[in-house]
PDB file of C-alpha atoms in Angstrom:
ATOM      1  CA  MET T   1     -76.099 -16.277 -45.563  1.00 70.00           C
ATOM      2  CA  LEU T   2     -74.049 -17.272 -42.521  1.00 81.00           C
ATOM      3  CA  SER T   3     -75.971 -16.115 -39.462  1.00 91.00           C
ATOM      4  CA  THR T   4     -74.458 -13.913 -36.799  1.00 94.00           C
ATOM      5  CA  GLY T   5     -74.972 -16.684 -34.263  1.00 95.00           C
ATOM      6  CA  ALA T   6     -73.214 -19.264 -36.427  1.00 96.00           C
ATOM      7  CA  LEU T   7     -70.314 -16.921 -37.065  1.00 97.00           C
ATOM      8  CA  ARG T   8     -70.013 -16.121 -33.373  1.00 98.00           C
ATOM      9  CA  ALA T   9     -69.839 -19.842 -32.627  1.00 98.00           C
ATOM     10  CA  HIS T  10     -67.156 -20.256 -35.282  1.00 98.00           C
ATOM     11  CA  LEU T  11     -65.106 -17.366 -33.888  1.00 98.00           C
ATOM     12  CA  LEU T  12     -65.058 -19.041 -30.493  1.00 98.00           C
ATOM     13  CA  ALA T  13     -64.443 -22.574 -31.786  1.00 98.00           C
ATOM     14  CA  ALA T  14     -61.563 -21.491 -34.025  1.00 98.00           C
ATOM     15  CA  ARG T  15     -60.202 -19.212 -31.284  1.00 98.00           C
ATOM     16  CA  LEU T  16     -60.368 -16.216 -33.583  1.00 98.00           C
ATOM     17  CA  ALA T  17     -62.075 -14.565 -30.633  1.00 98.00           C
ATOM     18  CA  GLY T  18     -62.753 -15.584 -27.053  1.00 98.00           C
ATOM     19  CA  THR T  19     -59.564 -16.931 -25.515  1.00 98.00           C
ATOM     20  CA  VAL T  20     -56.903 -16.517 -28.199  1.00 98.00           C
ATOM     21  CA  ALA T  21     -53.327 -17.731 -28.568  1.00 97.00           C
ATOM     22  CA  THR T  22     -51.791 -14.282 -28.054  1.00 97.00           C
ATOM     23  CA  SER T  23     -50.324 -14.023 -24.580  1.00 97.00           C
ATOM     24  CA  ARG T  24     -50.957 -11.181 -22.164  1.00 98.00           C
ATOM     25  CA  GLU T  25     -47.189 -10.847 -21.787  1.00 98.00           C
ATOM     26  CA  ASP T  26     -46.763 -10.322 -25.544  1.00 98.00           C
ATOM     27  CA  SER T  27     -49.539  -7.745 -25.664  1.00 98.00           C
ATOM     28  CA  LEU T  28     -48.232  -5.789 -22.667  1.00 98.00           C
ATOM     29  CA  ARG T  29     -44.757  -5.766 -24.190  1.00 98.00           C
ATOM     30  CA  SER T  30     -46.219  -4.226 -27.354  1.00 98.00           C
ATOM     31  CA  TYR T  31     -48.115  -1.622 -25.331  1.00 98.00           C
ATOM     32  CA  ARG T  32     -44.953  -0.626 -23.468  1.00 98.00           C
ATOM     33  CA  LEU T  33     -43.015  -0.307 -26.716  1.00 98.00           C
ATOM     34  CA  PHE T  34     -45.828   1.732 -28.253  1.00 98.00           C
ATOM     35  CA  ALA T  35     -45.892   4.053 -25.251  1.00 98.00           C
ATOM     36  CA  ALA T  36     -42.132   4.532 -25.789  1.00 97.00           C
ATOM     37  CA  ARG T  37     -42.843   5.280 -29.478  1.00 97.00           C
ATOM     38  CA  ASP T  38     -40.771   2.372 -30.725  1.00 96.00           C
ATOM     39  CA  PRO T  39     -41.134   2.342 -34.547  1.00 95.00           C
ATOM     40  CA  ARG T  40     -41.272  -1.455 -34.562  1.00 94.00           C
ATOM     41  CA  VAL T  41     -44.670  -1.206 -32.866  1.00 97.00           C
ATOM     42  CA  LEU T  42     -45.859   2.117 -34.312  1.00 98.00           C
ATOM     43  CA  ILE T  43     -45.704   0.408 -37.767  1.00 97.00           C
ATOM     44  CA  GLY T  44     -46.127   3.627 -39.694  1.00 97.00           C
ATOM     45  CA  LEU T  45     -48.403   5.510 -37.310  1.00 98.00           C
ATOM     46  CA  ASP T  46     -47.392   8.893 -35.874  1.00 97.00           C
ATOM     47  CA  PRO T  47     -49.797   9.233 -32.932  1.00 98.00           C
ATOM     48  CA  GLU T  48     -51.228  12.662 -32.240  1.00 97.00           C
ATOM     49  CA  TRP T  49     -51.926  11.958 -28.580  1.00 96.00           C
ATOM     50  CA  SER T  50     -49.679  10.898 -25.753  1.00 95.00           C
ATOM     51  CA  TRP T  51     -50.333   7.232 -24.994  1.00 98.00           C
ATOM     52  CA  ARG T  52     -49.215   5.838 -21.646  1.00 98.00           C
ATOM     53  CA  LEU T  53     -49.309   2.141 -20.826  1.00 98.00           C
ATOM     54  CA  ARG T  54     -52.505   2.548 -18.796  1.00 98.00           C
ATOM     55  CA  ASP T  55     -54.136   4.457 -21.684  1.00 98.00           C
ATOM     56  CA  LEU T  56     -53.315   1.644 -24.086  1.00 98.00           C
ATOM     57  CA  ILE T  57     -54.643  -1.052 -21.769  1.00 98.00           C
ATOM     58  CA  GLU T  58     -57.901   0.888 -21.418  1.00 98.00           C
ATOM     59  CA  LEU T  59     -58.122   1.407 -25.186  1.00 98.00           C
ATOM     60  CA  MET T  60     -57.516  -2.256 -25.955  1.00 98.00           C
ATOM     61  CA  ALA T  61     -60.033  -3.293 -23.306  1.00 98.00           C
ATOM     62  CA  ASP T  62     -62.594  -1.040 -24.981  1.00 98.00           C
ATOM     63  CA  ARG T  63     -61.807  -2.015 -28.580  1.00 98.00           C
ATOM     64  CA  CYS T  64     -60.945  -5.715 -28.131  1.00 98.00           C
ATOM     65  CA  GLY T  65     -62.261  -6.835 -24.784  1.00 97.00           C
ATOM     66  CA  VAL T  66     -58.916  -7.687 -23.183  1.00 98.00           C
ATOM     67  CA  SER T  67     -58.574  -7.287 -19.418  1.00 97.00           C
ATOM     68  CA  ALA T  68     -58.564  -3.659 -18.263  1.00 97.00           C
ATOM     69  CA  ASP T  69     -56.708  -4.660 -15.077  1.00 97.00           C
ATOM     70  CA  PRO T  70     -53.067  -3.479 -15.295  1.00 95.00           C
ATOM     71  CA  THR T  71     -52.110  -6.037 -12.641  1.00 96.00           C
ATOM     72  CA  HIS T  72     -53.237  -8.861 -14.944  1.00 96.00           C
ATOM     73  CA  VAL T  73     -49.864  -9.624 -16.506  1.00 97.00           C
ATOM     74  CA  SER T  74     -49.885 -13.267 -17.602  1.00 97.00           C
ATOM     75  CA  GLY T  75     -51.979 -15.879 -19.354  1.00 97.00           C
ATOM     76  CA  LEU T  76     -53.824 -15.712 -22.658  1.00 97.00           C
ATOM     77  CA  ASP T  77     -55.600 -12.669 -24.028  1.00 97.00           C
ATOM     78  CA  VAL T  78     -59.339 -12.556 -24.612  1.00 97.00           C
ATOM     79  CA  ILE T  79     -61.155 -10.915 -27.538  1.00 98.00           C
ATOM     80  CA  ASP T  80     -64.867 -10.212 -27.180  1.00 98.00           C
ATOM     81  CA  PRO T  81     -66.575 -11.919 -30.151  1.00 98.00           C
ATOM     82  CA  GLY T  82     -69.230  -9.208 -30.112  1.00 98.00           C
ATOM     83  CA  ARG T  83     -66.583  -6.634 -30.880  1.00 98.00           C
ATOM     84  CA  THR T  84     -65.236  -8.844 -33.669  1.00 98.00           C
ATOM     85  CA  LEU T  85     -68.701  -9.112 -35.199  1.00 98.00           C
ATOM     86  CA  SER T  86     -69.262  -5.353 -34.963  1.00 98.00           C
ATOM     87  CA  GLY T  87     -65.896  -4.790 -36.598  1.00 98.00           C
ATOM     88  CA  LEU T  88     -66.698  -7.207 -39.416  1.00 98.00           C
ATOM     89  CA  ASP T  89     -69.988  -5.399 -40.041  1.00 98.00           C
ATOM     90  CA  ALA T  90     -68.236  -2.031 -40.308  1.00 98.00           C
ATOM     91  CA  PHE T  91     -65.456  -3.576 -42.415  1.00 98.00           C
ATOM     92  CA  ALA T  92     -68.012  -5.069 -44.820  1.00 98.00           C
ATOM     93  CA  ASP T  93     -69.933  -1.801 -45.039  1.00 98.00           C
ATOM     94  CA  ARG T  94     -66.784   0.040 -46.174  1.00 98.00           C
ATOM     95  CA  ILE T  95     -66.065  -2.631 -48.774  1.00 98.00           C
ATOM     96  CA  GLY T  96     -69.635  -2.519 -50.005  1.00 98.00           C
ATOM     97  CA  ALA T  97     -69.509   1.263 -50.332  1.00 98.00           C
ATOM     98  CA  ALA T  98     -66.257   1.041 -52.315  1.00 98.00           C
ATOM     99  CA  ALA T  99     -67.820  -1.552 -54.619  1.00 98.00           C
ATOM    100  CA  GLN T 100     -70.911   0.573 -55.225  1.00 97.00           C
ATOM    101  CA  ARG T 101     -68.855   3.511 -56.449  1.00 97.00           C
ATOM    102  CA  GLY T 102     -66.293   1.392 -58.319  1.00 98.00           C
ATOM    103  CA  ALA T 103     -63.454   2.752 -56.217  1.00 98.00           C
ATOM    104  CA  PRO T 104     -59.848   1.710 -56.894  1.00 98.00           C
ATOM    105  CA  VAL T 105     -58.508  -0.353 -54.001  1.00 98.00           C
ATOM    106  CA  LEU T 106     -55.130  -1.517 -52.747  1.00 98.00           C
ATOM    107  CA  ILE T 107     -54.917  -4.715 -50.698  1.00 98.00           C
ATOM    108  CA  GLY T 108     -51.835  -5.914 -48.850  1.00 98.00           C
ATOM    109  CA  THR T 109     -50.866  -8.203 -46.003  1.00 98.00           C
ATOM    110  CA  GLY T 110     -48.008  -8.805 -43.627  1.00 96.00           C
ATOM    111  CA  HIS T 111     -49.550 -12.188 -42.759  1.00 96.00           C
ATOM    112  CA  PRO T 112     -49.590 -13.930 -46.155  1.00 96.00           C
ATOM    113  CA  HIS T 113     -49.313 -17.438 -44.733  1.00 94.00           C
ATOM    114  CA  ARG T 114     -52.569 -16.977 -42.832  1.00 95.00           C
ATOM    115  CA  LEU T 115     -54.577 -14.224 -44.486  1.00 97.00           C
ATOM    116  CA  LEU T 116     -53.796 -14.348 -48.203  1.00 97.00           C
ATOM    117  CA  GLY T 117     -56.932 -16.333 -49.000  1.00 96.00           C
ATOM    118  CA  PHE T 118     -59.156 -13.952 -47.049  1.00 98.00           C
ATOM    119  CA  TYR T 119     -57.858 -10.891 -48.878  1.00 98.00           C
ATOM    120  CA  ALA T 120     -57.703 -12.604 -52.269  1.00 98.00           C
ATOM    121  CA  ALA T 121     -61.417 -13.411 -52.073  1.00 98.00           C
ATOM    122  CA  LEU T 122     -62.115  -9.735 -51.364  1.00 98.00           C
ATOM    123  CA  ALA T 123     -59.921  -8.722 -54.315  1.00 98.00           C
ATOM    124  CA  ASP T 124     -61.768 -11.129 -56.633  1.00 98.00           C
ATOM    125  CA  ALA T 125     -65.175  -9.828 -55.525  1.00 98.00           C
ATOM    126  CA  LEU T 126     -64.205  -6.170 -55.764  1.00 98.00           C
ATOM    127  CA  SER T 127     -62.715  -6.695 -59.215  1.00 98.00           C
ATOM    128  CA  ALA T 128     -65.890  -8.430 -60.368  1.00 97.00           C
ATOM    129  CA  ALA T 129     -67.873  -5.441 -59.054  1.00 97.00           C
ATOM    130  CA  GLY T 130     -65.868  -3.087 -61.272  1.00 97.00           C
ATOM    131  CA  CYS T 131     -63.222  -1.856 -58.848  1.00 98.00           C
ATOM    132  CA  ALA T 132     -59.644  -1.530 -60.050  1.00 98.00           C
ATOM    133  CA  VAL T 133     -57.512  -3.705 -57.755  1.00 98.00           C
ATOM    134  CA  LEU T 134     -54.212  -1.856 -57.940  1.00 98.00           C
ATOM    135  CA  THR T 135     -50.767  -3.500 -58.158  1.00 98.00           C
ATOM    136  CA  PRO T 136     -48.261  -0.614 -58.123  1.00 98.00           C
ATOM    137  CA  ALA T 137     -44.517  -1.159 -57.683  1.00 97.00           C
ATOM    138  CA  HIS T 138     -44.747  -4.833 -58.604  1.00 96.00           C
ATOM    139  CA  GLY T 139     -41.253  -6.291 -58.258  1.00 93.00           C
ATOM    140  CA  ARG T 140     -39.835  -3.217 -56.534  1.00 95.00           C
ATOM    141  CA  CYS T 141     -37.202  -3.764 -53.845  1.00 95.00           C
ATOM    142  CA  VAL T 142     -38.060  -2.774 -50.273  1.00 96.00           C
ATOM    143  CA  ASP T 143     -35.390  -2.584 -47.551  1.00 93.00           C
ATOM    144  CA  ILE T 144     -36.886  -3.526 -44.181  1.00 92.00           C
ATOM    145  CA  THR T 145     -35.174  -3.565 -40.797  1.00 84.00           C
ATOM    146  CA  THR T 146     -35.811  -6.868 -39.035  1.00 80.00           C
ATOM    147  CA  ARG T 147     -34.542  -8.450 -35.823  1.00 78.00           C
ATOM    148  CA  PHE T 148     -31.837 -10.016 -38.001  1.00 78.00           C
ATOM    149  CA  GLY T 149     -30.758  -6.650 -39.434  1.00 82.00           C
ATOM    150  CA  LEU T 150     -31.581  -4.908 -42.702  1.00 89.00           C
ATOM    151  CA  ARG T 151     -33.159  -7.240 -45.257  1.00 90.00           C
ATOM    152  CA  THR T 152     -34.141  -6.575 -48.858  1.00 94.00           C
ATOM    153  CA  TYR T 153     -37.486  -7.925 -50.026  1.00 94.00           C
ATOM    154  CA  ASN T 154     -39.365  -7.776 -53.300  1.00 95.00           C
ATOM    155  CA  LEU T 155     -42.914  -6.455 -53.498  1.00 97.00           C
ATOM    156  CA  ASP T 156     -45.142  -9.008 -55.197  1.00 96.00           C
ATOM    157  CA  TYR T 157     -48.857  -9.512 -55.832  1.00 96.00           C
ATOM    158  CA  VAL T 158     -50.821 -12.755 -55.662  1.00 95.00           C
ATOM    159  CA  ARG T 159     -54.427 -12.571 -56.904  1.00 96.00           C
ATOM    160  CA  GLY T 160     -54.348  -8.831 -56.387  1.00 97.00           C
ATOM    161  CA  VAL T 161     -52.940  -8.973 -52.843  1.00 98.00           C
ATOM    162  CA  ALA T 162     -49.586  -7.353 -52.111  1.00 98.00           C
ATOM    163  CA  LEU T 163     -46.946  -9.100 -50.024  1.00 97.00           C
ATOM    164  CA  VAL T 164     -43.178  -9.151 -49.780  1.00 96.00           C
ATOM    165  CA  ARG T 165     -40.858 -12.025 -50.642  1.00 93.00           C
ATOM    166  CA  GLU T 166     -37.217 -12.697 -49.954  1.00 87.00           C
ATOM    167  CA  PRO T 167     -35.023 -12.188 -53.035  1.00 80.00           C
ATOM    168  CA  GLY T 168     -34.884 -15.313 -55.160  1.00 71.00           C
ATOM    169  CA  ALA T 169     -38.183 -16.698 -53.878  1.00 65.00           C
ATOM    170  CA  PRO T 170     -40.274 -17.859 -56.839  1.00 61.00           C
ATOM    171  CA  SER T 171     -43.297 -15.777 -57.776  1.00 59.00           C
ATOM    172  CA  THR T 172     -45.626 -18.548 -58.877  1.00 55.00           C
ATOM    173  CA  GLY T 173     -48.851 -17.192 -57.456  1.00 53.00           C
ATOM    174  CA  ARG T 174     -48.943 -20.021 -54.935  1.00 54.00           C
ATOM    175  CA  GLU T 175     -46.065 -19.607 -52.502  1.00 59.00           C
ATOM    176  CA  THR T 176     -46.722 -17.079 -49.801  1.00 76.00           C
ATOM    177  CA  GLY T 177     -44.374 -14.359 -48.728  1.00 91.00           C
ATOM    178  CA  ALA T 178     -42.698 -13.069 -45.608  1.00 92.00           C
ATOM    179  CA  HIS T 179     -44.288 -11.973 -42.353  1.00 93.00           C
ATOM    180  CA  THR T 180     -43.774  -8.251 -41.762  1.00 95.00           C
ATOM    181  CA  HIS T 181     -45.196  -5.387 -39.739  1.00 96.00           C
ATOM    182  CA  SER T 182     -43.381  -2.721 -41.761  1.00 96.00           C
ATOM    183  CA  PRO T 183     -45.187   0.253 -43.376  1.00 97.00           C
ATOM    184  CA  LEU T 184     -42.487   0.481 -46.059  1.00 97.00           C
ATOM    185  CA  PRO T 185     -44.246  -1.831 -48.557  1.00 98.00           C
ATOM    186  CA  VAL T 186     -47.397   0.305 -48.650  1.00 98.00           C
ATOM    187  CA  ARG T 187     -45.362   3.500 -48.810  1.00 98.00           C
ATOM    188  CA  THR T 188     -43.447   2.047 -51.753  1.00 97.00           C
ATOM    189  CA  ALA T 189     -46.653   1.032 -53.508  1.00 98.00           C
ATOM    190  CA  LEU T 190     -48.355   4.389 -52.970  1.00 98.00           C
ATOM    191  CA  ALA T 191     -45.287   6.337 -54.061  1.00 97.00           C
ATOM    192  CA  ALA T 192     -45.053   4.265 -57.242  1.00 97.00           C
ATOM    193  CA  ALA T 193     -48.725   4.875 -58.022  1.00 97.00           C
ATOM    194  CA  ALA T 194     -48.236   8.612 -57.545  1.00 97.00           C
ATOM    195  CA  GLU T 195     -45.111   8.626 -59.716  1.00 95.00           C
ATOM    196  CA  VAL T 196     -47.039   7.420 -62.749  1.00 94.00           C
ATOM    197  CA  GLY T 197     -49.978   9.719 -62.155  1.00 94.00           C
ATOM    198  CA  GLY T 198     -52.284   7.232 -60.476  1.00 87.00           C
ATOM    199  CA  PRO T 199     -54.806   5.955 -60.016  1.00 97.00           C
ATOM    200  CA  LEU T 200     -54.456   6.127 -56.253  1.00 98.00           C
ATOM    201  CA  PRO T 201     -56.544   3.885 -54.029  1.00 98.00           C
ATOM    202  CA  GLU T 202     -59.698   5.210 -52.442  1.00 98.00           C
ATOM    203  CA  LEU T 203     -59.557   2.319 -49.972  1.00 98.00           C
ATOM    204  CA  VAL T 204     -56.617   0.347 -48.580  1.00 98.00           C
ATOM    205  CA  ILE T 205     -57.399  -3.048 -47.042  1.00 98.00           C
ATOM    206  CA  GLY T 206     -54.963  -5.105 -45.011  1.00 98.00           C
ATOM    207  CA  ASP T 207     -53.181  -5.428 -41.694  1.00 98.00           C
ATOM    208  CA  HIS T 208     -50.087  -4.249 -39.832  1.00 97.00           C
ATOM    209  CA  GLY T 209     -48.123  -1.556 -41.652  1.00 97.00           C
ATOM    210  CA  TRP T 210     -50.401  -1.671 -44.695  1.00 98.00           C
ATOM    211  CA  VAL T 211     -53.202  -0.134 -42.650  1.00 98.00           C
ATOM    212  CA  CYS T 212     -51.198   2.208 -40.417  1.00 98.00           C
ATOM    213  CA  GLY T 213     -48.864   3.336 -43.195  1.00 98.00           C
ATOM    214  CA  ALA T 214     -51.730   4.156 -45.544  1.00 98.00           C
ATOM    215  CA  GLY T 215     -53.906   5.731 -42.868  1.00 98.00           C
ATOM    216  CA  GLN T 216     -51.070   7.971 -41.727  1.00 98.00           C
ATOM    217  CA  LEU T 217     -50.764   9.268 -45.292  1.00 98.00           C
ATOM    218  CA  GLY T 218     -54.441  10.167 -45.403  1.00 98.00           C
ATOM    219  CA  PHE T 219     -55.853   7.181 -47.290  1.00 98.00           C
ATOM    220  CA  GLU T 220     -58.956   5.449 -46.023  1.00 98.00           C
ATOM    221  CA  ALA T 221     -57.667   2.241 -44.476  1.00 98.00           C
ATOM    222  CA  ILE T 222     -59.407  -0.735 -42.898  1.00 98.00           C
ATOM    223  CA  GLY T 223     -58.050  -3.993 -41.585  1.00 98.00           C
ATOM    224  CA  LEU T 224     -57.637  -6.792 -39.089  1.00 98.00           C
ATOM    225  CA  ALA T 225     -55.562  -6.714 -35.902  1.00 98.00           C
ATOM    226  CA  ASP T 226     -54.644  -8.873 -32.936  1.00 98.00           C
ATOM    227  CA  THR T 227     -54.394  -7.757 -29.317  1.00 98.00           C
ATOM    228  CA  ASN T 228     -50.635  -7.227 -29.619  1.00 97.00           C
ATOM    229  CA  ASP T 229     -51.037  -4.698 -32.471  1.00 97.00           C
ATOM    230  CA  PRO T 230     -52.135  -1.544 -30.631  1.00 98.00           C
ATOM    231  CA  ALA T 231     -51.150   0.807 -33.463  1.00 98.00           C
ATOM    232  CA  LEU T 232     -54.208   0.003 -35.572  1.00 98.00           C
ATOM    233  CA  PHE T 233     -56.577   0.600 -32.665  1.00 98.00           C
ATOM    234  CA  VAL T 234     -54.820   3.848 -31.769  1.00 98.00           C
ATOM    235  CA  GLY T 235     -55.159   4.896 -35.400  1.00 98.00           C
ATOM    236  CA  GLU T 236     -58.873   4.092 -35.248  1.00 98.00           C
ATOM    237  CA  ALA T 237     -59.269   6.056 -32.008  1.00 98.00           C
ATOM    238  CA  GLU T 238     -57.462   9.070 -33.459  1.00 98.00           C
ATOM    239  CA  GLY T 239     -59.247   8.894 -36.809  1.00 98.00           C
ATOM    240  CA  SER T 240     -56.431   7.973 -39.177  1.00 98.00           C
ATOM    241  CA  VAL T 241     -57.702   4.387 -39.541  1.00 98.00           C
ATOM    242  CA  SER T 242     -61.357   3.863 -40.429  1.00 98.00           C
ATOM    243  CA  VAL T 243     -62.135   0.334 -39.202  1.00 98.00           C
ATOM    244  CA  VAL T 244     -60.213  -2.322 -37.282  1.00 98.00           C
ATOM    245  CA  VAL T 245     -61.547  -5.831 -36.715  1.00 98.00           C
ATOM    246  CA  PRO T 246     -60.154  -7.390 -33.515  1.00 98.00           C
ATOM    247  CA  LEU T 247     -59.280 -11.055 -33.971  1.00 98.00           C
ATOM    248  CA  ASP T 248     -56.411 -13.514 -33.819  1.00 98.00           C
ATOM    249  CA  ASP T 249     -54.566 -12.901 -37.092  1.00 96.00           C
ATOM    250  CA  ALA T 250     -52.469 -16.078 -37.048  1.00 94.00           C
ATOM    251  CA  VAL T 251     -54.798 -19.076 -36.917  1.00 97.00           C
ATOM    252  CA  ARG T 252     -55.145 -21.608 -39.747  1.00 97.00           C
ATOM    253  CA  SER T 253     -55.933 -19.946 -43.060  1.00 96.00           C
ATOM    254  CA  ASP T 254     -59.096 -22.001 -43.651  1.00 97.00           C
ATOM    255  CA  TYR T 255     -60.581 -20.705 -40.391  1.00 98.00           C
ATOM    256  CA  TYR T 256     -61.036 -17.299 -42.044  1.00 98.00           C
ATOM    257  CA  ARG T 257     -63.299 -18.635 -44.818  1.00 97.00           C
ATOM    258  CA  PRO T 258     -66.547 -18.167 -42.873  1.00 97.00           C
ATOM    259  CA  LEU T 259     -65.485 -14.559 -42.227  1.00 98.00           C
ATOM    260  CA  THR T 260     -64.970 -14.106 -45.949  1.00 97.00           C
ATOM    261  CA  ARG T 261     -68.476 -15.365 -46.694  1.00 96.00           C
ATOM    262  CA  TYR T 262     -69.980 -13.166 -44.005  1.00 97.00           C
ATOM    263  CA  VAL T 263     -68.198 -10.016 -45.209  1.00 97.00           C
ATOM    264  CA  LEU T 264     -69.032 -10.596 -48.882  1.00 97.00           C
ATOM    265  CA  ASN T 265     -72.672 -11.313 -48.090  1.00 96.00           C
ATOM    266  CA  ARG T 266     -73.035  -8.186 -45.999  1.00 96.00           C
ATOM    267  CA  ALA T 267     -71.256  -6.140 -48.680  1.00 97.00           C
ATOM    268  CA  CYS T 268     -73.636  -7.594 -51.313  1.00 96.00           C
ATOM    269  CA  LEU T 269     -70.676  -9.083 -53.172  1.00 95.00           C
ATOM    270  CA  SER T 270     -71.417 -12.800 -52.855  1.00 78.00           C
ATOM    271  CA  GLN T 271     -70.278 -14.733 -55.928  1.00 58.00           C
TER     272      GLN T 271
END
């Protein structure tokens, strides 16, 4: 089993934690937009509390380890690797509990180019443990507002992991899909599952709108988030999201493999 010390060293070397590539400017911009309740940053969450910029900086300092100083406005963000490790432990415990009871799960990502392999390994392990890895609304169209205007995407699944593709993109099981923060894909998938009488997921695993969109609807949701994605951490603080792992969600895909091994080992799902 990969030791905690070895994983901590990997997190720092791969810049998954420690000094990460996300800029302080980018994170502060997201916090300001969240405080203004901009749906592009809420990504499916409807916060119960009033969140000012200072509140969000304090929350992200507590949950991620970024600077709590509001006058610190430039440079690169920092994620405390200890918080990442604690998050991975809690994340793995939820996955292990779902596996033990054979719970149906739904897995989706808005970062397929980076995180598809991480989630696909979880889907394989959960399926082998007897969990139904759900694929509702496969092929369904989803209209998502982007910075380029309204775009239509198709909901697809690769090795049990949901993602969206541009129309006409081949679904070969190898090509990855589009980057999105939208909660509309998970809403579409959950609505389709309900339309046919289930089963509905007992656990939703993912990032961005997959976590916030599902958590807002009352589903147990766990996932990964960077320092410029405050919605997931707000959801965790308010109780609509169960677990969030703070890390850089856009490094090379192979850098997540040690995290996969660590999570599966802790969840007693090593293959």
